[in-house]
Amino acid sequence: METRRCSQLPSPREAWHLPFRWVSDPDGERLAKPLGAWDDDSSIFRPVVVVVAPDGRQVFHELSHDFTDRTDDEPVLAALEALGLAPLPAAPGWAPDVEPQASKRAFQPSSFIPYLRAIRFNTMALNERMVDQRDREQLVTEKEMAESFLAAFDDWRAEHPPGR
């Protein structure tokens, strides 16, 4: 098994085979705090999705309740489709201006699967303890989010078999 130093890890863009940039803001100063997405108690960036139209208008903004919460794909895709823009071709050889630095705090793609499985199973167990219907609904929403992402990972793995 090959051991790689942190500086040798692929960037998220390379690891996920994505044609767009990822943003890293470890201290929250440049992006998270201005977006209201910094969790001071945990010193982490809360998940946030922002869709900006070509003219600079913000057409979608969803800030997650906490680090376990993730935006569902459908409202994001609906906001993008409502713009009526033609899809952009993938840019061959695209490289970011600044290469992201690997961080011990950052999740690697393979880490998401056991993380989301744990969320799914924990919410199932906690649901049995909840008496308040609103709390139960929150747990069901969290479980559905985890299941949705796990299904997306299954699709991604089918499209990106090892060694490809």
CSV table of C-alpha atoms in Angstrom, one decimal:
chain,number,residue,atom,x,y,z
A,1,MET,CA,0.0,0.0,0.0
A,2,GLU,CA,1.4,3.3,-1.0
A,3,THR,CA,1.7,6.0,1.6
A,4,ARG,CA,1.3,9.6,0.4
A,5,ARG,CA,2.2,12.7,2.3
A,6,CYS,CA,-0.5,15.4,2.7
A,7,SER,CA,1.1,17.6,0.0
A,8,GLN,CA,0.9,14.6,-2.4
A,9,LEU,CA,-2.9,14.1,-2.0
A,10,PRO,CA,-4.9,15.0,-5.0
A,11,SER,CA,-7.0,18.2,-4.8
A,12,PRO,CA,-10.7,17.7,-4.4
A,13,ARG,CA,-11.2,18.6,-8.0
A,14,GLU,CA,-8.8,15.9,-9.1
A,15,ALA,CA,-10.1,13.3,-6.6
A,16,TRP,CA,-13.7,13.8,-7.7
A,17,HIS,CA,-13.0,14.4,-11.4
A,18,LEU,CA,-14.8,17.7,-11.3
A,19,PRO,CA,-14.4,20.4,-13.9
A,20,PHE,CA,-14.9,23.3,-11.4
A,21,ARG,CA,-13.1,24.8,-8.4
A,22,TRP,CA,-13.7,24.0,-4.8
A,23,VAL,CA,-13.4,26.6,-2.2
A,24,SER,CA,-11.3,26.3,1.0
A,25,ASP,CA,-11.5,28.8,3.8
A,26,PRO,CA,-10.0,27.1,6.9
A,27,ASP,CA,-10.3,30.2,9.1
A,28,GLY,CA,-13.6,31.4,7.7
A,29,GLU,CA,-12.4,34.9,7.1
A,30,ARG,CA,-12.6,35.2,3.3
A,31,LEU,CA,-15.9,33.5,2.5
A,32,ALA,CA,-17.6,31.6,5.4
A,33,LYS,CA,-18.0,34.6,7.8
A,34,PRO,CA,-19.2,37.0,5.0
A,35,LEU,CA,-21.8,34.4,4.0
A,36,GLY,CA,-22.9,33.9,7.6
A,37,ALA,CA,-21.8,30.3,7.3
A,38,TRP,CA,-19.1,30.1,10.0
A,39,ASP,CA,-19.8,28.1,13.1
A,40,ASP,CA,-17.9,29.9,15.8
A,41,ASP,CA,-18.5,27.1,18.4
A,42,SER,CA,-16.9,24.4,16.2
A,43,SER,CA,-14.6,26.6,14.1
A,44,ILE,CA,-15.9,25.1,10.9
A,45,PHE,CA,-17.6,26.2,7.7
A,46,ARG,CA,-21.3,25.3,7.7
A,47,PRO,CA,-22.4,23.9,4.4
A,48,VAL,CA,-23.9,26.6,2.2
A,49,VAL,CA,-24.9,26.5,-1.5
A,50,VAL,CA,-25.1,29.8,-3.4
A,51,VAL,CA,-26.0,30.1,-7.1
A,52,VAL,CA,-25.1,33.3,-8.7
A,53,ALA,CA,-26.4,34.4,-12.1
A,54,PRO,CA,-24.0,35.7,-14.8
A,55,ASP,CA,-25.2,39.2,-14.0
A,56,GLY,CA,-24.2,38.8,-10.3
A,57,ARG,CA,-27.7,38.3,-8.9
A,58,GLN,CA,-27.9,35.6,-6.1
A,59,VAL,CA,-30.7,33.3,-7.3
A,60,PHE,CA,-30.3,30.6,-4.7
A,61,HIS,CA,-28.9,30.5,-1.2
A,62,GLU,CA,-29.3,27.8,1.4
A,63,LEU,CA,-27.3,27.7,4.6
A,64,SER,CA,-27.4,24.3,6.4
A,65,HIS,CA,-28.5,24.2,10.0
A,66,ASP,CA,-25.2,22.6,11.1
A,67,PHE,CA,-22.3,20.5,9.7
A,68,THR,CA,-24.5,17.4,9.2
A,69,ASP,CA,-27.1,19.1,7.1
A,70,ARG,CA,-26.7,19.2,3.3
A,71,THR,CA,-28.8,20.9,0.6
A,72,ASP,CA,-30.8,18.6,-1.6
A,73,ASP,CA,-29.9,18.6,-5.3
A,74,GLU,CA,-33.4,19.4,-6.7
A,75,PRO,CA,-33.8,23.1,-5.5
A,76,VAL,CA,-30.2,23.8,-6.7
A,77,LEU,CA,-30.8,22.3,-10.1
A,78,ALA,CA,-34.2,24.1,-10.4
A,79,ALA,CA,-32.5,27.4,-9.7
A,80,LEU,CA,-29.8,26.7,-12.3
A,81,GLU,CA,-32.4,25.5,-14.9
A,82,ALA,CA,-34.5,28.6,-14.2
A,83,LEU,CA,-31.6,30.7,-15.5
A,84,GLY,CA,-32.1,29.2,-19.0
A,85,LEU,CA,-28.3,29.0,-19.7
A,86,ALA,CA,-26.8,26.7,-22.1
A,87,PRO,CA,-24.5,24.1,-20.5
A,88,LEU,CA,-20.8,24.9,-20.6
A,89,PRO,CA,-18.4,22.4,-22.2
A,90,ALA,CA,-15.8,21.0,-19.9
A,91,ALA,CA,-12.7,22.9,-20.2
A,92,PRO,CA,-9.8,20.6,-21.2
A,93,GLY,CA,-6.7,21.2,-19.2
A,94,TRP,CA,-8.4,23.7,-16.9
A,95,ALA,CA,-6.3,24.5,-13.8
A,96,PRO,CA,-7.1,26.8,-10.9
A,97,ASP,CA,-5.1,29.9,-10.3
A,98,VAL,CA,-4.3,28.6,-6.8
A,99,GLU,CA,-4.0,24.9,-6.2
A,100,PRO,CA,-5.8,23.9,-3.0
A,101,GLN,CA,-3.7,22.6,-0.2
A,102,ALA,CA,-4.6,19.3,1.4
A,103,SER,CA,-5.8,19.6,5.0
A,104,LYS,CA,-6.0,17.0,7.7
A,105,ARG,CA,-9.4,18.4,8.5
A,106,ALA,CA,-10.8,18.0,5.0
A,107,PHE,CA,-12.9,14.9,4.1
A,108,GLN,CA,-11.5,12.8,1.3
A,109,PRO,CA,-14.1,11.4,-1.1
A,110,SER,CA,-13.9,7.9,0.4
A,111,SER,CA,-14.6,9.3,3.9
A,112,PHE,CA,-18.1,10.4,2.9
A,113,ILE,CA,-19.6,7.0,2.5
A,114,PRO,CA,-19.0,5.7,6.1
A,115,TYR,CA,-19.9,9.2,7.4
A,116,LEU,CA,-23.2,9.2,5.7
A,117,ARG,CA,-23.9,5.6,6.6
A,118,ALA,CA,-23.4,6.6,10.2
A,119,ILE,CA,-25.8,9.5,9.9
A,120,ARG,CA,-28.4,7.2,8.4
A,121,PHE,CA,-28.1,4.6,11.1
A,122,ASN,CA,-27.8,7.1,14.0
A,123,THR,CA,-31.0,8.9,12.8
A,124,MET,CA,-32.8,5.6,12.6
A,125,ALA,CA,-31.9,4.8,16.2
A,126,LEU,CA,-32.6,8.3,17.5
A,127,ASN,CA,-36.0,8.3,15.8
A,128,GLU,CA,-37.1,5.6,18.2
A,129,ARG,CA,-36.3,7.8,21.2
A,130,MET,CA,-37.9,11.0,20.0
A,131,VAL,CA,-41.3,11.8,21.4
A,132,ASP,CA,-41.9,15.2,19.8
A,133,GLN,CA,-43.2,14.9,16.2
A,134,ARG,CA,-41.1,17.9,15.0
A,135,ASP,CA,-37.9,16.2,16.3
A,136,ARG,CA,-38.9,13.0,14.5
A,137,GLU,CA,-39.5,14.9,11.3
A,138,GLN,CA,-36.0,16.5,11.5
A,139,LEU,CA,-34.5,13.0,12.0
A,140,VAL,CA,-36.4,11.7,9.0
A,141,THR,CA,-35.2,14.6,6.9
A,142,GLU,CA,-31.6,14.0,8.0
A,143,LYS,CA,-31.9,10.3,7.2
A,144,GLU,CA,-33.3,11.0,3.7
A,145,MET,CA,-30.5,13.4,3.1
A,146,ALA,CA,-27.9,10.7,3.9
A,147,GLU,CA,-29.7,8.1,1.8
A,148,SER,CA,-29.8,10.5,-1.2
A,149,PHE,CA,-26.1,11.2,-1.0
A,150,LEU,CA,-25.3,7.5,-0.6
A,151,ALA,CA,-27.3,6.8,-3.7
A,152,ALA,CA,-25.4,9.5,-5.5
A,153,PHE,CA,-22.1,7.9,-4.4
A,154,ASP,CA,-23.3,4.6,-5.8
A,155,ASP,CA,-24.0,6.2,-9.1
A,156,TRP,CA,-20.7,8.0,-9.1
A,157,ARG,CA,-18.8,4.8,-8.3
A,158,ALA,CA,-20.6,3.1,-11.2
A,159,GLU,CA,-19.5,5.8,-13.5
A,160,HIS,CA,-15.9,6.0,-12.1
A,161,PRO,CA,-14.7,2.4,-11.6
A,162,PRO,CA,-11.3,2.0,-9.9
A,163,GLY,CA,-8.4,2.4,-12.2
A,164,ARG,CA,-10.3,4.5,-14.7
